[in-house]
Structures are given as structure tokens and as C-alpha cells.
Short mmCIF file of C-alpha atoms and ligand atoms in Angstrom, two decimals:
data_model
loop_
_atom_site.label_atom_id
_atom_site.label_comp_id
_atom_site.label_asym_id
_atom_site.label_seq_id
_atom_site.Cartn_x
_atom_site.Cartn_y
_atom_site.Cartn_z
CA MET A 6 -172.47 55.66 12.69
CA GLU A 7 -172.64 58.18 10.17
CA HIS A 8 -169.21 59.26 8.39
CA THR A 9 -167.02 61.82 10.14
CA SER A 10 -167.37 65.13 8.93
CA SER A 11 -164.98 65.18 6.24
CA TYR A 12 -164.17 66.57 2.74
CA TYR A 13 -164.56 62.89 1.39
CA ALA A 14 -167.96 62.44 3.14
CA ALA A 15 -169.37 65.75 1.97
CA THR A 16 -168.39 64.68 -1.81
CA ALA A 17 -168.99 60.91 -1.50
CA ASN A 18 -170.98 59.21 -4.11
CA PRO A 19 -174.45 59.53 -3.01
CA ASP A 20 -175.77 56.14 -4.92
CA ALA A 21 -173.36 53.94 -2.94
CA ARG A 22 -175.29 52.76 0.04
CA PHE A 23 -175.82 49.50 1.32
CA PRO A 24 -178.51 47.60 3.55
CA LYS A 25 -177.93 46.38 6.85
CA LEU A 26 -177.62 42.58 7.57
CA GLU A 27 -180.97 41.36 9.19
CA SER A 28 -180.83 37.22 8.13
CA ASP A 29 -178.99 34.31 8.47
CA LEU A 30 -176.53 33.86 5.46
CA THR A 31 -173.97 31.28 4.30
CA ALA A 32 -170.92 32.19 2.24
CA ASP A 33 -167.72 30.87 0.78
CA VAL A 34 -166.01 33.74 2.94
CA ALA A 35 -167.21 36.32 5.58
CA ILE A 36 -165.40 39.65 5.75
CA ILE A 37 -165.45 41.97 8.77
CA GLY A 38 -164.66 45.84 8.12
CA GLY A 39 -165.60 47.75 5.09
CA GLY A 40 -162.42 49.82 4.60
CA PHE A 41 -159.87 49.16 1.97
CA THR A 42 -158.71 45.89 3.32
CA GLY A 43 -162.03 44.33 3.44
CA VAL A 44 -163.54 45.66 0.44
CA ALA A 45 -160.74 45.05 -1.88
CA THR A 46 -160.20 41.29 -0.54
CA ALA A 47 -164.14 41.02 -1.10
CA LEU A 48 -163.55 42.14 -4.72
CA GLU A 49 -160.79 39.90 -5.13
CA LEU A 50 -162.76 36.98 -4.12
CA ALA A 51 -165.84 37.88 -5.99
CA GLU A 52 -163.61 38.11 -9.39
CA ARG A 53 -162.52 34.76 -8.40
CA GLY A 54 -165.99 33.22 -8.35
CA LEU A 55 -166.29 32.83 -4.49
CA SER A 56 -169.52 33.94 -2.56
CA VAL A 57 -168.53 36.65 -0.11
CA VAL A 58 -170.66 38.49 2.53
CA LEU A 59 -168.89 41.72 4.01
CA CYS A 60 -170.31 43.44 7.23
CA GLU A 61 -169.12 47.03 8.15
CA ALA A 62 -169.86 48.21 11.57
CA ASN A 63 -170.75 51.71 10.29
CA GLN A 64 -170.44 52.93 6.55
CA ILE A 65 -168.31 51.67 3.78
CA GLY A 66 -164.99 53.50 4.20
CA TRP A 67 -165.98 54.72 7.72
CA GLY A 68 -162.67 54.34 9.02
CA ALA A 69 -159.05 55.50 7.76
CA THR A 70 -160.15 54.66 4.31
CA GLY A 71 -162.39 57.71 4.22
CA ARG A 72 -159.98 59.90 6.18
CA ASN A 73 -156.84 59.50 4.70
CA GLY A 74 -154.47 61.79 2.39
CA GLY A 75 -155.45 60.04 -0.69
CA GLN A 76 -151.72 59.67 -1.52
CA ILE A 77 -150.36 56.49 -3.18
CA THR A 78 -146.69 56.48 -3.04
CA GLY A 79 -143.86 53.65 -3.28
CA SER A 80 -143.26 54.44 0.50
CA LEU A 81 -142.99 51.40 2.80
CA SER A 82 -142.05 52.63 6.39
CA GLY A 83 -141.05 48.99 7.12
CA ASP A 84 -138.88 48.40 4.15
CA LYS A 85 -135.62 47.62 6.19
CA ALA A 86 -137.52 45.28 8.48
CA MET A 87 -139.23 43.70 5.41
CA GLU A 88 -136.03 42.77 3.74
CA ARG A 89 -134.67 41.17 6.94
CA GLU A 90 -137.83 39.34 7.82
CA PHE A 91 -138.79 38.06 4.31
CA ARG A 92 -135.52 36.37 4.03
CA ARG A 93 -136.91 33.82 6.21
CA THR A 94 -138.99 32.72 3.33
CA LEU A 95 -137.39 34.25 0.38
CA GLY A 96 -133.69 34.17 1.03
CA ASP A 97 -131.92 36.31 -1.58
CA LYS A 98 -134.96 37.18 -3.45
CA ALA A 99 -136.21 39.38 -0.51
CA ALA A 100 -134.80 42.88 -1.81
CA ASP A 101 -136.47 42.17 -5.26
CA PHE A 102 -139.87 41.21 -3.62
CA VAL A 103 -139.73 44.47 -1.47
CA TRP A 104 -138.95 46.69 -4.49
CA ASP A 105 -141.91 45.07 -6.52
CA LEU A 106 -144.21 45.63 -3.34
CA ARG A 107 -143.73 49.14 -3.62
CA TRP A 108 -145.34 49.45 -7.01
CA ARG A 109 -147.53 46.20 -7.20
CA GLY A 110 -150.32 48.26 -5.28
CA HIS A 111 -150.29 51.17 -7.94
CA ASP A 112 -151.10 48.63 -10.86
CA ILE A 113 -153.84 47.05 -8.89
CA ILE A 114 -155.53 50.33 -8.28
CA ARG A 115 -154.93 51.95 -11.73
CA LYS A 116 -156.41 48.87 -13.24
CA ARG A 117 -159.15 48.63 -10.90
CA VAL A 118 -160.33 52.24 -11.39
CA ALA A 119 -160.31 51.53 -15.32
CA LYS A 120 -162.16 48.09 -15.06
CA TYR A 121 -164.98 49.22 -13.19
CA ASN A 122 -164.89 52.68 -14.17
CA ILE A 123 -164.71 54.26 -10.79
CA ASP A 124 -165.17 57.84 -10.43
CA CYS A 125 -162.56 58.89 -7.75
CA ASP A 126 -160.47 61.86 -9.14
CA LEU A 127 -157.40 59.74 -9.77
CA LYS A 128 -154.55 61.61 -10.84
CA PHE A 129 -150.75 61.09 -11.30
CA GLY A 130 -147.58 62.87 -9.82
CA HIS A 131 -146.21 63.23 -6.46
CA LEU A 132 -143.28 65.38 -5.04
CA GLN A 133 -141.34 64.27 -1.98
CA THR A 134 -139.66 67.35 -0.74
CA ALA A 135 -136.34 67.72 1.66
CA LEU A 136 -136.07 70.21 4.23
CA THR A 137 -132.66 69.23 5.22
CA ALA A 138 -129.32 68.11 3.49
CA GLY A 139 -129.66 64.76 5.08
CA GLN A 140 -133.39 64.24 3.55
CA LEU A 141 -131.93 65.34 0.29
CA ASP A 142 -129.28 62.77 0.33
CA ASP A 143 -132.14 60.17 0.98
CA LEU A 144 -134.12 61.40 -1.71
CA GLN A 145 -131.17 61.18 -4.21
CA ALA A 146 -130.53 57.69 -2.88
CA THR A 147 -133.94 56.67 -3.78
CA PHE A 148 -133.63 58.21 -7.10
CA GLU A 149 -130.69 56.44 -7.91
CA LEU A 150 -132.10 53.21 -6.77
CA GLY A 151 -135.07 53.73 -8.90
CA CYS A 152 -133.21 54.44 -12.01
CA ALA A 153 -131.24 51.45 -11.29
CA ASN A 154 -134.33 49.44 -11.35
CA GLY A 155 -135.69 50.92 -14.76
CA MET A 156 -137.89 53.77 -13.13
CA GLY A 157 -135.58 56.45 -14.69
CA ASP A 158 -138.67 57.99 -17.01
CA ASP A 159 -140.83 58.14 -13.94
CA LEU A 160 -138.45 60.14 -11.56
CA THR A 161 -136.71 63.53 -11.61
CA MET A 162 -134.59 65.24 -9.18
CA VAL A 163 -135.92 68.83 -8.46
CA SER A 164 -133.27 71.28 -7.18
CA LYS A 165 -133.75 74.26 -4.94
CA GLY A 166 -133.60 76.65 -7.72
CA GLU A 167 -136.40 74.63 -9.60
CA MET A 168 -138.68 74.37 -6.71
CA PRO A 169 -140.85 77.33 -7.40
CA ASP A 170 -141.81 75.64 -10.64
CA TYR A 171 -143.56 73.25 -8.56
CA LEU A 172 -144.69 74.74 -5.48
CA GLU A 173 -145.22 78.59 -4.22
CA THR A 174 -142.99 77.77 -0.88
CA ASP A 175 -139.43 78.46 0.25
CA LEU A 176 -139.72 75.70 2.75
CA TYR A 177 -137.61 73.00 0.55
CA ILE A 178 -134.13 72.64 -0.52
CA GLY A 179 -135.16 70.29 -3.05
CA GLY A 180 -137.35 67.09 -3.84
CA LEU A 181 -137.96 64.05 -5.86
CA LEU A 182 -140.91 63.97 -8.46
CA ASN A 183 -142.50 60.78 -9.22
CA ARG A 184 -144.90 60.44 -12.18
CA LYS A 185 -145.94 56.90 -11.12
CA ASN A 186 -147.26 57.95 -7.65
CA MET A 187 -151.11 58.87 -7.46
CA HIS A 188 -153.68 60.65 -5.53
CA LEU A 189 -157.28 60.07 -5.55
CA HIS A 190 -160.54 60.67 -3.67
CA SER A 191 -160.19 57.76 -1.29
CA LEU A 192 -163.55 57.22 0.10
CA ASN A 193 -165.19 57.33 -3.57
CA PHE A 194 -162.60 54.75 -4.65
CA CYS A 195 -163.78 52.49 -1.83
CA LEU A 196 -167.37 52.92 -2.49
CA GLY A 197 -166.82 52.02 -6.13
CA GLN A 198 -164.93 48.77 -5.29
CA ALA A 199 -167.87 48.00 -2.96
CA GLN A 200 -170.28 48.42 -5.66
CA ALA A 201 -168.20 46.27 -7.94
CA VAL A 202 -168.39 43.54 -5.49
CA VAL A 203 -172.33 43.60 -5.44
CA SER A 204 -172.27 43.64 -9.08
CA LEU A 205 -170.41 40.59 -9.22
CA GLY A 206 -172.80 38.93 -6.80
CA GLY A 207 -171.14 39.55 -3.38
CA GLN A 208 -173.15 41.11 -0.28
CA VAL A 209 -172.06 44.17 1.47
CA PHE A 210 -173.83 45.30 4.48
CA GLU A 211 -173.47 48.52 6.40
CA ASN A 212 -174.59 49.24 9.94
CA SER A 213 -173.83 45.54 10.77
CA LYS A 214 -171.30 45.49 13.36
CA VAL A 215 -169.89 42.25 13.99
CA ILE A 216 -170.24 41.25 17.85
CA ALA A 217 -168.91 37.85 17.83
CA ILE A 218 -166.81 35.18 15.84
CA GLU A 219 -167.84 31.67 16.73
CA HIS A 220 -164.86 29.23 15.32
CA GLY A 221 -165.45 25.95 14.27
CA SER A 222 -165.02 23.95 10.88
CA LYS A 223 -167.63 26.55 9.49
CA PRO A 224 -167.02 29.45 11.42
CA VAL A 225 -170.00 32.19 12.11
CA ILE A 226 -170.08 35.96 12.46
CA ARG A 227 -172.98 37.50 14.51
CA THR A 228 -174.24 40.89 14.31
CA ALA A 229 -177.27 42.20 16.19
CA ASN A 230 -179.70 41.25 13.67
CA GLY A 231 -178.23 38.44 11.81
CA SER A 232 -175.41 35.99 11.10
CA VAL A 233 -173.04 34.46 8.43
CA GLN A 234 -171.85 31.12 8.28
CA ALA A 235 -168.69 30.59 6.01
CA ASP A 236 -165.81 28.40 5.18
CA LYS A 237 -163.41 31.40 6.03
CA ILE A 238 -163.50 34.47 7.91
CA MET A 239 -161.43 37.65 7.31
CA LEU A 240 -161.02 40.23 9.93
CA ALA A 241 -160.11 43.62 8.54
CA GLY A 242 -160.99 45.95 11.23
CA ASN A 243 -157.41 47.40 11.51
CA ALA A 244 -157.40 49.99 14.26
CA TYR A 245 -161.19 50.22 14.90
CA HIS A 246 -162.07 46.76 16.53
CA LEU A 247 -161.34 44.81 19.57
CA LEU A 248 -162.22 41.52 18.42
CA GLU A 249 -160.14 38.26 18.98
CA GLN A 250 -158.17 39.94 21.74
CA PRO A 251 -156.77 36.83 23.43
CA LYS A 252 -154.97 36.47 20.10
CA LEU A 253 -154.33 39.97 18.74
CA ARG A 254 -153.85 41.87 22.09
CA GLY A 255 -150.39 43.99 22.06
CA LYS A 256 -150.04 43.56 18.12
CA LEU A 257 -151.28 46.62 16.90
CA PHE A 258 -151.59 50.43 18.57
CA PRO A 259 -153.92 52.86 17.16
CA ALA A 260 -152.59 56.44 16.17
CA SER A 261 -154.60 59.28 15.20
CA LEU A 262 -153.91 61.28 12.14
CA ALA A 263 -155.34 64.44 11.27
CA ASN A 264 -156.38 66.09 8.00
CA MET A 265 -158.34 69.03 6.82
CA ALA A 266 -159.51 70.73 3.70
CA THR A 267 -159.60 74.67 3.07
CA ALA A 268 -162.24 76.64 1.27
CA PRO A 269 -161.86 76.08 -2.60
CA LEU A 270 -159.02 78.18 -4.02
CA SER A 271 -159.45 80.19 -7.36
CA ASP A 272 -158.12 78.72 -10.30
CA ALA A 273 -155.49 81.32 -10.25
CA ASP A 274 -154.39 80.61 -6.63
CA ALA A 275 -154.61 76.82 -7.28
CA ALA A 276 -152.17 77.17 -10.29
CA ALA A 277 -149.73 79.64 -8.31
CA LEU A 278 -149.69 77.13 -5.34
CA ASN A 279 -149.22 73.75 -7.15
CA PRO A 280 -149.37 74.20 -10.96
CA HIS A 281 -148.74 70.61 -11.63
CA ASP A 282 -151.52 69.32 -9.33
CA LEU A 283 -149.21 67.00 -7.48
CA ALA A 284 -149.54 65.47 -4.12
CA VAL A 285 -146.58 66.42 -1.82
CA TYR A 286 -145.25 65.32 1.39
CA ASP A 287 -142.01 65.99 3.13
CA GLY A 288 -139.09 63.89 4.27
CA ARG A 289 -139.46 64.08 8.07
CA PHE A 290 -140.49 61.02 10.16
CA VAL A 291 -143.79 62.47 11.10
CA LEU A 292 -144.67 64.49 7.98
CA ASP A 293 -146.92 67.27 6.42
CA TYR A 294 -148.75 65.78 3.49
CA TYR A 295 -151.00 67.84 1.06
CA ARG A 296 -152.68 67.91 -2.51
CA LEU A 297 -155.29 69.86 -4.10
CA THR A 298 -158.75 68.24 -4.30
CA ALA A 299 -160.80 68.00 -7.58
CA ASP A 300 -162.69 71.40 -6.63
CA LYS A 301 -159.14 72.80 -5.59
CA ARG A 302 -159.40 72.98 -2.03
CA VAL A 303 -155.87 72.34 -0.32
CA MET A 304 -156.18 69.05 1.57
CA PHE A 305 -153.45 69.26 4.19
CA GLY A 306 -152.67 66.55 6.94
CA GLY A 307 -149.91 66.36 9.29
CA GLY A 308 -149.07 65.74 13.04
CA THR A 309 -149.73 62.16 14.64
CA ASN A 310 -150.97 61.48 18.05
CA TYR A 311 -150.50 58.01 19.68
CA SER A 312 -153.09 58.46 22.37
CA GLY A 313 -155.63 56.11 20.80
CA ARG A 314 -157.99 59.07 20.91
CA ASP A 315 -159.05 61.56 17.61
CA SER A 316 -157.78 64.96 17.89
CA GLN A 317 -160.09 67.74 19.31
CA ASP A 318 -159.31 70.73 17.33
CA VAL A 319 -157.54 69.56 14.13
CA ALA A 320 -157.79 73.04 12.15
CA ARG A 321 -156.12 74.70 15.13
CA GLU A 322 -153.34 72.15 15.12
CA LEU A 323 -152.42 72.16 11.35
CA ARG A 324 -153.43 75.68 10.49
CA PRO A 325 -149.72 76.97 11.49
CA ALA A 326 -148.01 74.32 9.18
CA LEU A 327 -150.47 75.31 6.44
CA GLU A 328 -149.61 78.82 6.50
CA ARG A 329 -146.04 78.41 6.96
CA THR A 330 -145.78 76.25 3.88
CA PHE A 331 -148.25 78.68 1.80
CA PRO A 332 -148.12 82.07 3.18
CA ARG A 333 -150.74 82.78 0.43
CA LEU A 334 -153.29 80.85 2.48
CA LYS A 335 -152.94 83.05 5.61
CA GLY A 336 -156.34 83.19 7.24
CA ILE A 337 -157.98 81.02 4.58
CA ASP A 338 -161.30 79.35 5.89
CA ILE A 339 -160.77 75.58 6.96
CA ASP A 340 -164.12 74.08 5.65
CA TYR A 341 -163.69 70.53 6.81
CA SER A 342 -161.14 69.10 9.58
CA TRP A 343 -161.32 65.59 10.82
CA SER A 344 -158.77 62.80 11.91
CA GLY A 345 -158.76 58.93 11.86
CA MET A 346 -156.99 56.14 13.20
CA ASP A 347 -154.61 53.94 11.52
CA GLY A 348 -152.93 50.77 13.09
CA ILE A 349 -149.20 51.29 14.04
CA ILE A 350 -147.06 48.03 14.03
CA LEU A 351 -143.69 48.27 16.15
CA ASN A 352 -141.46 47.03 13.21
CA ARG A 353 -143.97 48.50 10.60
CA ILE A 354 -144.57 45.58 8.65
CA PRO A 355 -148.08 44.68 8.16
CA GLN A 356 -149.60 41.95 10.27
CA VAL A 357 -151.10 39.01 8.58
CA GLY A 358 -152.08 35.68 10.11
CA ARG A 359 -154.58 32.95 11.17
CA ILE A 360 -156.49 32.24 14.13
CA GLY A 361 -156.93 28.73 13.85
CA ALA A 362 -157.31 27.29 10.43
CA ASN A 363 -159.92 29.62 9.19
CA VAL A 364 -160.04 33.08 10.50
CA PHE A 365 -157.64 35.24 8.79
CA TYR A 366 -156.34 38.85 9.90
CA VAL A 367 -154.82 41.61 7.85
CA GLN A 368 -153.76 44.83 9.78
CA GLY A 369 -151.46 47.56 10.46
CA TYR A 370 -150.26 49.67 7.82
CA SER A 371 -148.40 52.49 9.91
CA GLY A 372 -149.85 55.23 7.86
CA HIS A 373 -149.11 54.12 4.34
CA GLY A 374 -152.09 51.84 3.68
CA ILE A 375 -153.81 52.73 0.35
CA ALA A 376 -151.42 50.57 -1.78
CA LEU A 377 -150.34 47.83 0.90
CA SER A 378 -153.95 47.30 1.82
CA HIS A 379 -154.72 46.39 -1.89
CA ILE A 380 -151.54 44.29 -2.11
CA LEU A 381 -152.47 42.19 0.82
CA ALA A 382 -156.09 42.08 -0.25
CA GLU A 383 -154.49 40.18 -3.48
CA ILE A 384 -152.32 38.05 -1.57
CA THR A 385 -155.00 37.23 0.94
CA ALA A 386 -157.59 36.46 -1.64
CA GLU A 387 -154.84 33.98 -3.42
CA CYS A 388 -154.24 32.36 -0.12
CA ILE A 389 -157.99 31.92 0.52
CA SER A 390 -158.48 30.34 -2.79
CA GLY A 391 -155.75 28.13 -2.87
CA ASP A 392 -152.28 29.61 -3.22
CA GLY A 393 -150.75 30.83 0.12
CA SER A 394 -147.15 31.34 -1.02
CA GLU A 395 -147.31 34.80 -0.75
CA PHE A 396 -149.38 35.13 2.34
CA ALA A 397 -146.70 32.79 3.99
CA ILE A 398 -143.98 35.59 3.44
CA PHE A 399 -145.95 37.93 5.46
CA GLU A 400 -146.91 35.29 7.86
CA ASN A 401 -143.76 34.21 8.83
CA CYS A 402 -142.41 37.66 9.95
CA LYS A 403 -141.62 37.96 13.46
CA HIS A 404 -143.53 40.56 15.31
CA TRP A 405 -143.10 42.01 18.87
CA ASN A 406 -146.17 41.87 21.14
CA LEU A 407 -145.98 44.35 24.06
CA PRO A 408 -147.51 42.83 26.98
CA VAL A 409 -149.56 45.78 27.55
CA GLY A 410 -152.97 47.25 26.97
CA ARG A 411 -153.75 49.81 23.96
CA THR A 412 -153.29 52.88 25.89
CA ILE A 413 -149.95 52.23 27.36
CA GLY A 414 -148.85 50.57 24.12
CA SER A 415 -149.79 53.93 22.21
CA LEU A 416 -147.89 55.92 25.05
CA MET A 417 -144.53 53.91 24.49
CA ILE A 418 -144.92 54.24 20.90
CA ALA A 419 -145.53 57.82 21.30
CA VAL A 420 -142.12 58.23 23.25
CA GLY A 421 -140.38 56.52 20.27
CA MET A 422 -142.05 58.85 17.94
CA ALA A 423 -140.99 62.00 19.99
CA TYR A 424 -137.56 60.66 19.63
CA TYR A 425 -137.84 60.65 15.80
CA SER A 426 -139.64 64.00 15.55
CA LEU A 427 -136.93 65.58 17.46
CA ARG A 428 -134.21 64.02 15.56
CA ASP A 429 -136.01 65.51 12.42
CA ARG A 430 -135.66 68.93 13.82
CA PHE A 431 -132.24 69.13 14.68
CA GLU A 432 -130.95 67.10 11.48
CA ARG A 433 -128.99 69.38 8.89
C1 LIG B 18 -155.81 60.98 8.51
C2 LIG B 18 -155.12 59.78 7.84
C3 LIG B 18 -154.43 60.05 6.58
C4 LIG B 18 -153.71 58.89 5.93
N1 LIG B 18 -152.98 59.14 4.71
C5 LIG B 18 -152.86 58.08 4.01
C6 LIG B 18 -152.32 58.47 3.00
O1 LIG B 18 -152.13 59.70 2.13
N2 LIG B 18 -151.74 57.17 2.03
C7 LIG B 18 -151.60 56.16 2.49
O2 LIG B 18 -151.41 55.26 1.71
N3 LIG B 18 -152.25 55.96 3.72
C8 LIG B 18 -152.57 56.84 4.58
N4 LIG B 18 -153.40 56.48 5.65
C9 LIG B 18 -153.59 55.20 6.07
C10 LIG B 18 -154.83 54.58 5.35
O3 LIG B 18 -155.93 55.13 5.13
C11 LIG B 18 -154.97 53.22 5.99
O4 LIG B 18 -154.00 52.39 6.31
C12 LIG B 18 -156.14 52.10 5.32
O5 LIG B 18 -157.09 52.86 4.82
C13 LIG B 18 -156.59 51.13 6.30
O6 LIG B 18 -157.51 50.41 5.89
P1 LIG B 18 -158.25 49.41 6.46
O7 LIG B 18 -159.36 48.78 5.47
O8 LIG B 18 -157.40 48.43 6.89
O9 LIG B 18 -158.83 49.88 7.83
P2 LIG B 18 -160.18 51.15 7.84
O10 LIG B 18 -160.13 52.05 6.73
O11 LIG B 18 -159.94 51.69 9.36
O12 LIG B 18 -161.48 50.14 8.05
C14 LIG B 18 -161.64 49.34 9.29
C15 LIG B 18 -163.26 49.43 9.15
O13 LIG B 18 -163.50 48.07 10.15
C16 LIG B 18 -164.89 48.44 10.49
N5 LIG B 18 -165.04 47.72 11.63
C17 LIG B 18 -164.33 47.90 12.98
N6 LIG B 18 -164.71 46.67 13.83
C18 LIG B 18 -165.89 46.14 13.10
C19 LIG B 18 -166.91 45.17 13.54
N7 LIG B 18 -166.84 44.69 14.69
N8 LIG B 18 -167.77 44.76 12.80
C20 LIG B 18 -167.78 45.21 11.44
N9 LIG B 18 -166.88 46.23 11.01
C21 LIG B 18 -166.09 46.86 11.94
C22 LIG B 18 -164.82 50.03 10.78
O14 LIG B 18 -165.88 50.60 10.98
C23 LIG B 18 -163.87 50.30 9.75
O15 LIG B 18 -164.74 50.82 8.62
C24 LIG B 18 -153.85 57.74 6.22
C25 LIG B 18 -154.70 57.37 7.41
C26 LIG B 18 -155.18 58.43 8.35
C27 LIG B 18 -156.10 58.02 9.42
#
């Protein structure tokens, strides 16, 4: 399948196309899924000298990776649960590990863009905004924690009075500016990494859906026209696959997140709206997120539905929030609108594990996957190439399995999320 009709697809690097698998190959590692999880792991493995073959059912970055808000922040929605669960393996060091995890992906991504010279509009600067006093208190606590951990130079609390210097809206009562956080063209970043895999001798195939995994000491993945026999297999299909259901059923539930891009703004309008070119999201549980693209469109996302199906009319759903945030944009054309699925995990800790000895899976970032997928790619590659110590930290986490199908599970999660949305609405 072609990419969805997103801003990212319309501005994708046209040179980054990959063939279809049409033969029987062997490799050290075979990877299923060409989003950040699969592609970044392939690159980590190729850098370590392993031979790797990646099969993507559609096109590289076709899933959540080519549809997201492009915001790379230190947010871990499962941080409390992580700290609790990581204690099983790390004891008292769990809190420090979680703190480092917040920023580890930033370094991987920044260095990778520089190393492979990937053209993906990478920019620094993010503002998390508060709509309520409670959210502002949370931001203040994050600010103090950051300062205590040596990040004082990267962080600034923004008062209500200073807000007009950052955004042309009167919605917010304050915010936390973070200069370490980033935003980028997510699809081009993924495509650039896939090209880097090929430059290192790895093989990347598109339009090559894996239809079967055959287990054994040398497991095999099969597509309609070919196969790959490998020492190890990695399953990186996230919310878009139904492979290995006897083991994975009830673990991950797809949620649809919506996103859109306006017509390009004039330089004057863009400078008035968001003069520091920051990525922004607010402090609610189900939040609005936005930023300017390289060609000065407002990319605006928000809302989440847990039906496991994409929204039918994203622009109509999101326009009221866009216009409420920026009255200047009333009536602006929406050139692109789209939605995509991310995998929601009940405790919001990404799920990592093995099926048998040699089929690895990594999935479920609950809406915050850009940095996390790169961190887990590094950790999985370390494990596959011999050091499983960090993989074990995630693998040892307890996860709930809902003994229901995806539709019912998504509905159950929707009820929980509706509670949080209501709580956000009435919070002061
Ligand atoms: C609208 C939206 C906004 C978001 N905004 C942000 C954000 O601003 N910041 C952030 O950090 N995170 C954000 N996220 C989350 C983030 O994009 C994801 O967590 C991340 O991209 C997941 O990457 P992945 O590789 O695991 O999954 P995906 O990118 O979904 O990739 C899975 C791939 O596997 C392929 N596949 C499935 N089955 C098979 C098969 N049988 N054979 C071969 N291939 C298969 C699919 O075609 C797909 O390309 C957002 C997500 C969405 C949907």
C-alpha cells in the first residue's frame, strides 16, 4: 500500500525507495516492520557488523512512524510504572535509569542525523504548556527535577505574562521551555536511516508483507514471493500486525491518533504565531500537539480514538481546537489530514520479549515512540549481539494481558481514557 495522504508523504525524500523481496535469503537477523523500531534496530545491527534483512509490508515509514507529530520530548507516560517495575532488575538504581531513559533517545537521534547527514528538518526547542494550575504545578515539579539533575541550562519556566513572547494564543497560564527537546520530519528521518542500513550492506524490502514465521533453531520468515532464514528474528509491526497472536494477544491495543497540516503561512504569520519555531503540546492526558513544518504549515494533532480504526474526518475533528488555539487561523485551508495507529499498553511500559529463544518483539509506545523506539532499538541490538542486560530490564516487567480481542480491549481502554479526559476538563 502507498503512504497515507499526509504532509510527510507529500514531502518525502523521493530517492528512498526499496525493492520487493523476490528470493530466498539468509541473514544473521530478519526484521519484520519498517517503522522506527525495525529500521533503527536494523541500523544498530548493521553498524555492529551483522547481516540484516528487513521486510516492510507497505513502504518504509508507512505506519505511525510516517504519520506522527514529529516531537521528541523527555516524556515517558509510563514513568511511574517503569520505576516500580525496573526495581525488579535494578533495585535502587531504577529511578536513575528512568531519568536517563528520558534523554537517551535524544542523543541517539541527534548523533544519527549528523553521522548519516539525514535531511529531516531537525530543530531544537519545545514548550509544554499548562491550561490549569494543576498542570502548571506539574511543570514546575519537572523543572525542579531537571535542574536537580543538571539540566538547568536547557529549561526555563515561562509565566503567563511571558507567554505572548512564545505563542500567539491566550489559552495557557504558563509553560516549560525545553531546549534539548526536538522536532523533525519523521518520515524522512526513517527513510534516511533505511538508506544508511543499505549503505552498510543491509537489505531493506518494501511491499513485502511477512505472512508466516516458522520457528526453529534457524527460524524463517515468509512473504508471498520470498523468504529469509536467520539466526534471530525481530517482530516490529507494533499496532499494525497480527502475527504470533497465541503469544501476543491481549498485550497491545491499537489507538488511532489524528494529525493535519494547514496551508503554508506567510513568513509574517508564522513569526507572529510561533516566533521561536517551537514544538508545543499541552499538559492534558489527551493532549493537543503542534509545530511549524519546514515550509511553515501548522502541523496540528490531537484527540485519540480507541476504536482500533482510523478517524473518518480528521480535519473536521481537529479544526475547532486549532482555531481556538490560534484565532488568526480561522478558516485556513487544511491541505493534509490523516491518522495513524500506535500501540497502547495498559501500564504504558513498552513491551519487549522473546517468543522461544530467537524471535524478539518490541512494541507499544503509547503515543510517545520516537525517542523510545530508538532506545529500544539500541537495547535490542545489544541483546542480539550478546549483551542482554538492558533488554532484561524491560523483559522482566510484569504486563497485564486482557483476555479479550482487540476491539473489546480498545473499548475498555477508551473508557479509562474518557475518565482522564473528563478529569482534565474539570481540573483547576
Ligand atoms: C498521529 C500520531 C502522532 C504521534 N505523535 C508522536 C510524537 O509527536 N512524538 C512521539 O514520540 N511519538 C508520536 N507518535 C508515536 C510514534 O509515531 C510511534 O510510537 C512510533 O513511530 C512507532 O514505531 P514502530 O516502528 O514501532 O511502529 P510503526 O511505525 O507503526 O511501524 C510498524 C510497521 O510494521 C509494518 N508491518 C506490520 N505488519 C507487517 C508484516 N506482517 N510484514 C511486514 N511489515 C509489517 C507496518 O506496515 C508498519 O510500517 C505518534 C503516533 C501517531 C499515530
